[in-house]
PDB file of C-alpha atoms in Angstrom:
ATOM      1  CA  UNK A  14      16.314 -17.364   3.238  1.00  0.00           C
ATOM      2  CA  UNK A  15      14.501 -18.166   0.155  1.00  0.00           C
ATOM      3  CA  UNK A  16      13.006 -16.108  -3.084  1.00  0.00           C
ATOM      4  CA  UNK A  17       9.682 -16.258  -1.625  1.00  0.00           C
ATOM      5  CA  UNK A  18      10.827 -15.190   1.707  1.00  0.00           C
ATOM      6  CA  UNK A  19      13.348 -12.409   1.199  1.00  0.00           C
ATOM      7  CA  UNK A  20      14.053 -11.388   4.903  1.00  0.00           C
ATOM      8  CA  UNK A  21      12.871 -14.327   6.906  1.00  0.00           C
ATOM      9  CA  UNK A  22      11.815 -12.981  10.663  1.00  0.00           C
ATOM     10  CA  UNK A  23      13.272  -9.219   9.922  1.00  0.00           C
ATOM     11  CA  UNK A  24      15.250  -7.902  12.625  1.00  0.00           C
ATOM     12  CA  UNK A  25      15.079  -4.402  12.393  1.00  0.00           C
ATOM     13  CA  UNK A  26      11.253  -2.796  11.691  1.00  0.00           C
ATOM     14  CA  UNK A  27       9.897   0.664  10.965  1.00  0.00           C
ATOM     15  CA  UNK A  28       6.283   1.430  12.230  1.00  0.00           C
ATOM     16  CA  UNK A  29       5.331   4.496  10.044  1.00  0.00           C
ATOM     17  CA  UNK A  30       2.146   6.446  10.900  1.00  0.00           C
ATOM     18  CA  UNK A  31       1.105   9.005   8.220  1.00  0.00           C
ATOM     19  CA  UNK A  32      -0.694  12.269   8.635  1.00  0.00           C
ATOM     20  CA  UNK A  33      -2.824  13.228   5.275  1.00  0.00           C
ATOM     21  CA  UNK A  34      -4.565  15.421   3.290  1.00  0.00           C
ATOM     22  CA  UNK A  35      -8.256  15.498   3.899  1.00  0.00           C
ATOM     23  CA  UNK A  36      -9.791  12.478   1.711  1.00  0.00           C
ATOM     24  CA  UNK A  37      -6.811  11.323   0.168  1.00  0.00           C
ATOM     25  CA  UNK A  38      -6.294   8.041   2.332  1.00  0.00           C
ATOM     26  CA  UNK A  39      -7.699   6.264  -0.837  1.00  0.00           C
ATOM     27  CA  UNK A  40      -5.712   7.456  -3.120  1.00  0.00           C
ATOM     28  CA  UNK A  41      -2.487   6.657  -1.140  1.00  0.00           C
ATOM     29  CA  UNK A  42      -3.671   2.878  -0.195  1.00  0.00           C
ATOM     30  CA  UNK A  43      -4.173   2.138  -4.297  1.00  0.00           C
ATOM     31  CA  UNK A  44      -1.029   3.662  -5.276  1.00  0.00           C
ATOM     32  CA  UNK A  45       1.306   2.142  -2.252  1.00  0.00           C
ATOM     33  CA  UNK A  46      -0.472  -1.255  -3.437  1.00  0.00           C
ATOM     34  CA  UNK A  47      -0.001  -0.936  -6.852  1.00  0.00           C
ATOM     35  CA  UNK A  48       3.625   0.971  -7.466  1.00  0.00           C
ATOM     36  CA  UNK A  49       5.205   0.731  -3.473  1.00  0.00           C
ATOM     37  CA  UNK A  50       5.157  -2.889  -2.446  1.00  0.00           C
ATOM     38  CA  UNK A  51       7.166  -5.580  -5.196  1.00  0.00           C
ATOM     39  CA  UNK A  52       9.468  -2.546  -5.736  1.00  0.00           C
ATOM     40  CA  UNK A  53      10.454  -2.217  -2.408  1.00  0.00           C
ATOM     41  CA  UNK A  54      10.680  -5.818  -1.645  1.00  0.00           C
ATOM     42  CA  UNK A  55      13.367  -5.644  -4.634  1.00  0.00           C
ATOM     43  CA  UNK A  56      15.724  -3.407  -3.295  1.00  0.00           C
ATOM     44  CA  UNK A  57      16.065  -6.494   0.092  1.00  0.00           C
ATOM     45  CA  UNK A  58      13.175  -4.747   2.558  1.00  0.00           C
ATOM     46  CA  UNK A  59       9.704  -6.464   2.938  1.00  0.00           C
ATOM     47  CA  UNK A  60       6.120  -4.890   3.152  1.00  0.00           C
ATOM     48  CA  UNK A  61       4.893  -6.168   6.347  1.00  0.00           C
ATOM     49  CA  UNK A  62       1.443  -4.606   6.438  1.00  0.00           C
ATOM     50  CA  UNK A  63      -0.252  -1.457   5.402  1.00  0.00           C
ATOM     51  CA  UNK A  64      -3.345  -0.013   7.131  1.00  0.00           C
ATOM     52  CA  UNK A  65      -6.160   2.281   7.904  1.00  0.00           C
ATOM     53  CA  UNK A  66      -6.544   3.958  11.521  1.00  0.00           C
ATOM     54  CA  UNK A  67      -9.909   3.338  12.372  1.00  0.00           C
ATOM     55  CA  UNK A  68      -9.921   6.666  14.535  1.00  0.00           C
ATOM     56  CA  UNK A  69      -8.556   9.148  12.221  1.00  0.00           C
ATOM     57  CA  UNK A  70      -9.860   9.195   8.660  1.00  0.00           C
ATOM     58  CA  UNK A  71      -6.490  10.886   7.709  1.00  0.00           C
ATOM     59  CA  UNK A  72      -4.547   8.537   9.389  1.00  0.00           C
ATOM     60  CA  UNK A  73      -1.984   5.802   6.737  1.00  0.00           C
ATOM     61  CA  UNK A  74      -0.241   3.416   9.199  1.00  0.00           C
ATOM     62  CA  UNK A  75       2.476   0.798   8.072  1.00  0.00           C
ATOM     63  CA  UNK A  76       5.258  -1.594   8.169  1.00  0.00           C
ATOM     64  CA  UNK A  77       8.637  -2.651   6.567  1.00  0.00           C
ATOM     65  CA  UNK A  78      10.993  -4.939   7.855  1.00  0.00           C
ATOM     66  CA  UNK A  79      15.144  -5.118   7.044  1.00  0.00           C
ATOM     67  CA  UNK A  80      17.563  -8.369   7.833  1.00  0.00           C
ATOM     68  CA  UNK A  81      19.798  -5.598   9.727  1.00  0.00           C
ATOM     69  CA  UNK A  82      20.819  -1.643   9.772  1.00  0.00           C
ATOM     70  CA  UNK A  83      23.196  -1.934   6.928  1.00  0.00           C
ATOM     71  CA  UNK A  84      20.520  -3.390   4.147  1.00  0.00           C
ATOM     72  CA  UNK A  85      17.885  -1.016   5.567  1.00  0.00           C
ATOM     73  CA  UNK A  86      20.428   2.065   4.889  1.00  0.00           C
ATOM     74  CA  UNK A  87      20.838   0.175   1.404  1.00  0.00           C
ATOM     75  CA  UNK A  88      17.753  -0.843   0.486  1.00  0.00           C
ATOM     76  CA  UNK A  89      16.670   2.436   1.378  1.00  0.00           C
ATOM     77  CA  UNK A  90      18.739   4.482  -0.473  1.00  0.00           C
ATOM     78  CA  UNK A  91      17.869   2.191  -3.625  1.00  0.00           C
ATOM     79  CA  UNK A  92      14.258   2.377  -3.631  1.00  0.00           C
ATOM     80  CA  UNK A  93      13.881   6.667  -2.782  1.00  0.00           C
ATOM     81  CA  UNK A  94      17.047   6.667  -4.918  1.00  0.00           C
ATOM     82  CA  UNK A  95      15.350   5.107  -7.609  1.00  0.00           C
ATOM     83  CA  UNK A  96      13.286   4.922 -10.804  1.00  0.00           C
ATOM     84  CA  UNK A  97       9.814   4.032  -8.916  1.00  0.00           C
ATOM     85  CA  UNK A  98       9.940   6.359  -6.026  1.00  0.00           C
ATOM     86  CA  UNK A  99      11.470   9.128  -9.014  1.00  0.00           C
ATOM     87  CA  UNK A 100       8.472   8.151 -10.853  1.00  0.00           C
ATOM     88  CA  UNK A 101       5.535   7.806  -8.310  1.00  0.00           C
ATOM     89  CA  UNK A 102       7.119   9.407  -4.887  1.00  0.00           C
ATOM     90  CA  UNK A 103       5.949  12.637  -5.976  1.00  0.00           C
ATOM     91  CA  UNK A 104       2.229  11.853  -6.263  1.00  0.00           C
ATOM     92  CA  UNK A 105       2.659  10.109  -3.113  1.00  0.00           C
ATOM     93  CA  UNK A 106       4.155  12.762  -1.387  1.00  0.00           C
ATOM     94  CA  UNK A 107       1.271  14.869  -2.151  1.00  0.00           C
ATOM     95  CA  UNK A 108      -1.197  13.362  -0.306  1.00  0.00           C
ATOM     96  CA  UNK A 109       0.680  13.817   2.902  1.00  0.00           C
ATOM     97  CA  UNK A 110       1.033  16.630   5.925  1.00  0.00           C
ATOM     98  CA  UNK A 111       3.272  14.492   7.634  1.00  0.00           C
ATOM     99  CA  UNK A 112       5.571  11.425   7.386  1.00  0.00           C
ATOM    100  CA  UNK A 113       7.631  11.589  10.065  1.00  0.00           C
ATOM    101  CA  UNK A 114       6.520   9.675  13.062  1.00  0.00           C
ATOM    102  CA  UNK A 115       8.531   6.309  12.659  1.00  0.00           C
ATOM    103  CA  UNK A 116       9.531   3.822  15.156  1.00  0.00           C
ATOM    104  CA  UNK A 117      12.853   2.262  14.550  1.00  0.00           C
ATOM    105  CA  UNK A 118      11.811  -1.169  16.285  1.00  0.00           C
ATOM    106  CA  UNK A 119      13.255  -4.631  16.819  1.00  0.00           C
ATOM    107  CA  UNK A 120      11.870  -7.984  18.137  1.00  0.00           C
ATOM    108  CA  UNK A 121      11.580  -7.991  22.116  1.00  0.00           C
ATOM    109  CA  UNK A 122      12.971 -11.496  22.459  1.00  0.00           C
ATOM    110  CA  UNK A 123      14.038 -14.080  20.145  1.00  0.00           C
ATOM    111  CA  UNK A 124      10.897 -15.656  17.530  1.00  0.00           C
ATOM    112  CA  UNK A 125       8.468 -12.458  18.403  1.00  0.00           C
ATOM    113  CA  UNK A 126       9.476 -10.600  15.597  1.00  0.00           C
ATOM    114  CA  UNK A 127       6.931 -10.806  12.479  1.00  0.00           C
ATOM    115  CA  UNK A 128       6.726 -14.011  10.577  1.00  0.00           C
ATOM    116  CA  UNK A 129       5.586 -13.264   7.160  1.00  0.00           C
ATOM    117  CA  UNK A 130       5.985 -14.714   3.359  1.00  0.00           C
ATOM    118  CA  UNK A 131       5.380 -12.274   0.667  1.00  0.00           C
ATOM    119  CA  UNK A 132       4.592 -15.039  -1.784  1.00  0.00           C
ATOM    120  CA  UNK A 133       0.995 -15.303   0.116  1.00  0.00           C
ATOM    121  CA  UNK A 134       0.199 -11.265  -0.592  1.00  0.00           C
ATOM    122  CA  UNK A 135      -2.691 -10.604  -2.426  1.00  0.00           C
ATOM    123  CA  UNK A 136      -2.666  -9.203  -5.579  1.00  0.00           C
ATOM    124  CA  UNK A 137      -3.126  -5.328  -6.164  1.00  0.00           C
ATOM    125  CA  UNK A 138      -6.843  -4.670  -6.415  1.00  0.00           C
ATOM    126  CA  UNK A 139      -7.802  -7.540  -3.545  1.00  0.00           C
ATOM    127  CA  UNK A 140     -10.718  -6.358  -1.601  1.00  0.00           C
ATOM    128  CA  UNK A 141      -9.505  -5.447   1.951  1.00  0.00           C
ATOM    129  CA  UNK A 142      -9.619  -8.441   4.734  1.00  0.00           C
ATOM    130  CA  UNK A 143     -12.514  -8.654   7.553  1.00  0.00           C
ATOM    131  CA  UNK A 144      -9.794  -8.528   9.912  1.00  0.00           C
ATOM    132  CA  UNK A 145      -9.027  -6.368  13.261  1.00  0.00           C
ATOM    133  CA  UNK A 146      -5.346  -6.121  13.956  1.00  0.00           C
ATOM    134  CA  UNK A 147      -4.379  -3.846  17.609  1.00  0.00           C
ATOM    135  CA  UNK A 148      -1.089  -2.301  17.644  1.00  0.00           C
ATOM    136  CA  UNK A 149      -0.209  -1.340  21.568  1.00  0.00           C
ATOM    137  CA  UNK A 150       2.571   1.154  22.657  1.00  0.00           C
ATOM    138  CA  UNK A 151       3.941   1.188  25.553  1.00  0.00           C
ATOM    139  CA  UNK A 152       6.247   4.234  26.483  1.00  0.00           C
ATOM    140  CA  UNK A 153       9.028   3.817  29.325  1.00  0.00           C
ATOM    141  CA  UNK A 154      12.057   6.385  30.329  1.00  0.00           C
ATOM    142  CA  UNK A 155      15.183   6.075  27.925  1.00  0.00           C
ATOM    143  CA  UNK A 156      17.644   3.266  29.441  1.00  0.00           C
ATOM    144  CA  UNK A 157      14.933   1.845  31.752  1.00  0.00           C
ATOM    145  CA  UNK A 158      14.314  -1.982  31.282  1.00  0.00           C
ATOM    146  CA  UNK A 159      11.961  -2.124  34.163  1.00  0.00           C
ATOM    147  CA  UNK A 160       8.590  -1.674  31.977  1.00  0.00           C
ATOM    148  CA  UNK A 161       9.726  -3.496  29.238  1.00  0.00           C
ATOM    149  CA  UNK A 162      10.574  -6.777  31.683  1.00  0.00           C
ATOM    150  CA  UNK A 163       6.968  -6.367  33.105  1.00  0.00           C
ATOM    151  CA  UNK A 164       5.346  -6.434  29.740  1.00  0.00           C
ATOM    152  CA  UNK A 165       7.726  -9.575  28.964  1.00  0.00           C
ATOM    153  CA  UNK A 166       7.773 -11.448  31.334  1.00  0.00           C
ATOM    154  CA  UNK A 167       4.135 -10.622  33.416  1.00  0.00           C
ATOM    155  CA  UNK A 168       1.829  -9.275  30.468  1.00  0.00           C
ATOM    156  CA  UNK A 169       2.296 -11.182  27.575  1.00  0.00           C
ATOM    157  CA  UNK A 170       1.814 -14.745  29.637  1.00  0.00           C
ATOM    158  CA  UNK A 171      -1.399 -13.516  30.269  1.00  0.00           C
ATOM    159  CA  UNK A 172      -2.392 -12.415  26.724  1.00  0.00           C
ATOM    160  CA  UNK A 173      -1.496 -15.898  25.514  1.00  0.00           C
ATOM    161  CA  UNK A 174      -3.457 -17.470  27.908  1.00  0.00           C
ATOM    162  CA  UNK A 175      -6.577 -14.955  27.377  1.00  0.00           C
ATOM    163  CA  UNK A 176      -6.686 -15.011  23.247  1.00  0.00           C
ATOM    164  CA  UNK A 177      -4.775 -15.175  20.126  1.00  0.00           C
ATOM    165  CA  UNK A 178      -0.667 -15.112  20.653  1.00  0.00           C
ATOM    166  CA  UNK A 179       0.292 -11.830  19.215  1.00  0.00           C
ATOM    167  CA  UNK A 180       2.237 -11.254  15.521  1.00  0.00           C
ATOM    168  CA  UNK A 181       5.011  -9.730  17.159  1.00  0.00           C
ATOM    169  CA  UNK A 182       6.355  -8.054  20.138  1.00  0.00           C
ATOM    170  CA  UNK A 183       8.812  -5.588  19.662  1.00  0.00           C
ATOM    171  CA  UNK A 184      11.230  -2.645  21.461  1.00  0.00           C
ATOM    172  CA  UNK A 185      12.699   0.381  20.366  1.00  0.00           C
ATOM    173  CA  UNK A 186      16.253  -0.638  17.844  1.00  0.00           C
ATOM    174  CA  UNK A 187      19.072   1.669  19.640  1.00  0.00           C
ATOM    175  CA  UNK A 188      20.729   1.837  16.837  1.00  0.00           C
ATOM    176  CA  UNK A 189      21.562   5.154  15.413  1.00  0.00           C
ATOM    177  CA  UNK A 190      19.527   5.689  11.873  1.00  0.00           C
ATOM    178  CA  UNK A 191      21.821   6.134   8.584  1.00  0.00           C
ATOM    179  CA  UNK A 192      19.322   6.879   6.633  1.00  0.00           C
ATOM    180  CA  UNK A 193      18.910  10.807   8.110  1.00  0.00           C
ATOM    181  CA  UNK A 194      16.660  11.189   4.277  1.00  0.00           C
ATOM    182  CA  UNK A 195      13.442   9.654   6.257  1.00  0.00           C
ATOM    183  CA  UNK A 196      13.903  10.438  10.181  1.00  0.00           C
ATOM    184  CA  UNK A 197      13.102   8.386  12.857  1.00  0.00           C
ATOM    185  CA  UNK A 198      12.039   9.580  16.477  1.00  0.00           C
ATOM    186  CA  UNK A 199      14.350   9.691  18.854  1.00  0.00           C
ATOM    187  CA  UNK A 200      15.133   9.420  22.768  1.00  0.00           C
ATOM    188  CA  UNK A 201      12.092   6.468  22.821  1.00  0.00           C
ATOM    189  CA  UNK A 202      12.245   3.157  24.647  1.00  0.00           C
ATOM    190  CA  UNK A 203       8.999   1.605  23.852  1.00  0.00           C
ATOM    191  CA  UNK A 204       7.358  -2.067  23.604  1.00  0.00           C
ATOM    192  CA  UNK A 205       4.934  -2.755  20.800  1.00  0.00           C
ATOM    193  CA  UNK A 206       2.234  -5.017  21.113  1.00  0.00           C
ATOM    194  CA  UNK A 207       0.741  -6.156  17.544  1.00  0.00           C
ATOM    195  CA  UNK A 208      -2.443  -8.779  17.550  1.00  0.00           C
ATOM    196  CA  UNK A 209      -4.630  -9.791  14.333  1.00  0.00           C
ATOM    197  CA  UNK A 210      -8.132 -10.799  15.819  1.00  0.00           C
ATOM    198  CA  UNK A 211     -11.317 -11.988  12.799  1.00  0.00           C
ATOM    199  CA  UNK A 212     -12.915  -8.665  13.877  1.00  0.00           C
ATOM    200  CA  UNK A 213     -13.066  -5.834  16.624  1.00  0.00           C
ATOM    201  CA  UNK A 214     -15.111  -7.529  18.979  1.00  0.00           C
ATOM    202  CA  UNK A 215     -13.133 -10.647  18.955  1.00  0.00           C
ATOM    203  CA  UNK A 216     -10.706  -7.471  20.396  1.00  0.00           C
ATOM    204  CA  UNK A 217     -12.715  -6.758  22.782  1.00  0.00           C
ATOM    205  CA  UNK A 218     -13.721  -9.854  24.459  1.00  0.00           C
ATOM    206  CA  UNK A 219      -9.890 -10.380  24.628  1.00  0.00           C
ATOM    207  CA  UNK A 220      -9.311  -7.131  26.391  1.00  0.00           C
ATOM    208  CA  UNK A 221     -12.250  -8.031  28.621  1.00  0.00           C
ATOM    209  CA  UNK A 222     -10.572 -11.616  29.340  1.00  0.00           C
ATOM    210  CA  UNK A 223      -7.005  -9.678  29.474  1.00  0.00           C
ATOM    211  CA  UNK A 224      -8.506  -7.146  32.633  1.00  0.00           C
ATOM    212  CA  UNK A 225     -10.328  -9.792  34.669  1.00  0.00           C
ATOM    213  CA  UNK A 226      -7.190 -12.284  34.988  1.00  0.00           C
ATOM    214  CA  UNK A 227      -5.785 -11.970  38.319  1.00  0.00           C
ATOM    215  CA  UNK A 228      -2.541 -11.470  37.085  1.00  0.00           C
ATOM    216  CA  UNK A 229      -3.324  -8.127  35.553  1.00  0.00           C
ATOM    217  CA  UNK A 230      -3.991  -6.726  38.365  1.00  0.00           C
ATOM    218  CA  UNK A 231      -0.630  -7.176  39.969  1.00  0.00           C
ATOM    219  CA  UNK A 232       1.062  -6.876  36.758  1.00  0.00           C
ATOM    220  CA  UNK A 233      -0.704  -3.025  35.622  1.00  0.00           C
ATOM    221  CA  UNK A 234       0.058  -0.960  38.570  1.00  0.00           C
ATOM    222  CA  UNK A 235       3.520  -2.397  38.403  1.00  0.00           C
ATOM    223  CA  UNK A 236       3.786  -0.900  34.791  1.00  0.00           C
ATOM    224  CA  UNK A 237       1.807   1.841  35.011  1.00  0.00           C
ATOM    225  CA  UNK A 238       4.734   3.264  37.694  1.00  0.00           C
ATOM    226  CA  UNK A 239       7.196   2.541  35.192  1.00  0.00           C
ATOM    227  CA  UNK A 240       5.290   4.321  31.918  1.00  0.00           C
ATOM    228  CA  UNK A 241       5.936   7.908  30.744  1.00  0.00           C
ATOM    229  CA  UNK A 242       2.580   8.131  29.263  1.00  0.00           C
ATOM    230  CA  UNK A 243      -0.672   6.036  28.866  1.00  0.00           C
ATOM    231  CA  UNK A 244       0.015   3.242  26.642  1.00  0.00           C
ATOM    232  CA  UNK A 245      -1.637   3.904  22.909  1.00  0.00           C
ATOM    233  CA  UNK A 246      -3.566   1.841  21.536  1.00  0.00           C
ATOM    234  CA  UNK A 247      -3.610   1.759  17.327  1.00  0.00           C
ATOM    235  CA  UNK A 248      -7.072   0.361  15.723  1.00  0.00           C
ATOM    236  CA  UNK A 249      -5.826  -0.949  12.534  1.00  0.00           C
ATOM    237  CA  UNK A 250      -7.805  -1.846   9.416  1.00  0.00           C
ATOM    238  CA  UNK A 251      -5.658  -4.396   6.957  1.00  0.00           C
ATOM    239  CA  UNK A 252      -5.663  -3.091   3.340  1.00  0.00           C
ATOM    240  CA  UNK A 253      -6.264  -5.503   1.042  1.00  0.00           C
ATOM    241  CA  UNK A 254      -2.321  -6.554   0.107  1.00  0.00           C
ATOM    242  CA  UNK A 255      -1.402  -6.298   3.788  1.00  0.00           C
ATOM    243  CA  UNK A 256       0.653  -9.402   4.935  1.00  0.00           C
ATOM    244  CA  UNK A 257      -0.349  -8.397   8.405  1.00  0.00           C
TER     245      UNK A 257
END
């Protein structure tokens, strides 16, 4: 580990989507950029990449990663604990309807977690990236490995071979949360897909190249009989101090 690279390939990741106010999406993005990200990355966490959802205006989706459980409960519990968040948390705060749907996630195999250096982060004020990234969530019954091993082992081959390798792939983390302050939802056993492409259609022509490969079509019904739901697919915009 080194000062420019506080957490290496964290092992234990929160994917936080926000519900907001009407027209306050803005607002949020310049003051997480400005006040949220060095000041978290203090505490022993790191900012892996904050974004807008393309398909809901009101939608604030992002990232932090943690070495392990017991510096996220601690790095936690510094930061909302406190001068910044004390200072700035309540402004944030009221921009939002909801903050609670977070995925408590880790990587799906050894070297697909995120691989990021916060010494390359824009400064605050950077105009946003022209950049697509896809976020893909697969949802499988609690304890069953089944899906997961399909998307592993069947899927992802595929994707590598169709387009750009993915940022990460990632499952649910079993572990129980410590930090009961910020929830986490529970009783899920997903995989998470994450992929930055130079623009949406680079997306689709990659999901085009992804559903004509023979493979797919042994490899879908396979996981489709294994899902709970349909998979869900995020349609992230980078913000312009996004690592991701």
């Amino acid at each position: 580990m080194s000062p420019t690279d506080p957490v290496g390939r964290p092992a234990v990741i929160e994917l936080r989507q926000y519900t907001l106010r009407p027209g306050r999406r803005d607002e949020l993005i310049d003051l997480f950029d400005r006040e949220f990200v060095e000041t978290q990355e203090e505490t022993g966490m790191v900012v892996l990449g904050q974004f807008r959802d393309l398909d809901d205006p009101n939608r604030f989706v992002w990232l932090r990663g943690f070495r392990d459980m017991a510096i996220r409960h601690r790095a936690l519990a510094a930061f909302y604990g406190g001068p910044v968040w004390a200072e700035h948390g309540p402004q944030a705060n009221a921009t939002m309807v909801d903050s609670d749907d977070v995925l408590l996630l880790r990587p799906l195999s050894a070297g697909s977690g995120f691989a990021v250096r916060p010494s390359e982060r824009p400064q605050a004020g950077a105009p946003a990236p022209d950049r697509f990234v896809s976020a893909t969530v697969w949802s499988f019954p609690p304890g069953r490995t089944d899906g997961i091993a399909l998307i592993r082992d069947g899927l992802l081959p595929v994707l590598h071979k169709t387009g750009p390798a993915p940022l990460a792939v990632l499952t649910t983390e079993t572990a129980h949360n410590t930090f009961a302050r910020l929830p986490v939802r529970t009783g899920e056993n997903v995989a998470a897909v994450f992929t930055s492409y130079p623009d949406e259609s680079a997306y689709r022509r990659h999901l085009a190249g992804v559903q004509a490969h023979p493979l797919t079509r042994e490899i879908l019904p396979g996981i489709g009989r294994e899902q709970t739901a349909a998979p869900r697919t995020l349609r992230l915009a980078p913000t312009g101090r996004s690592l991701t």
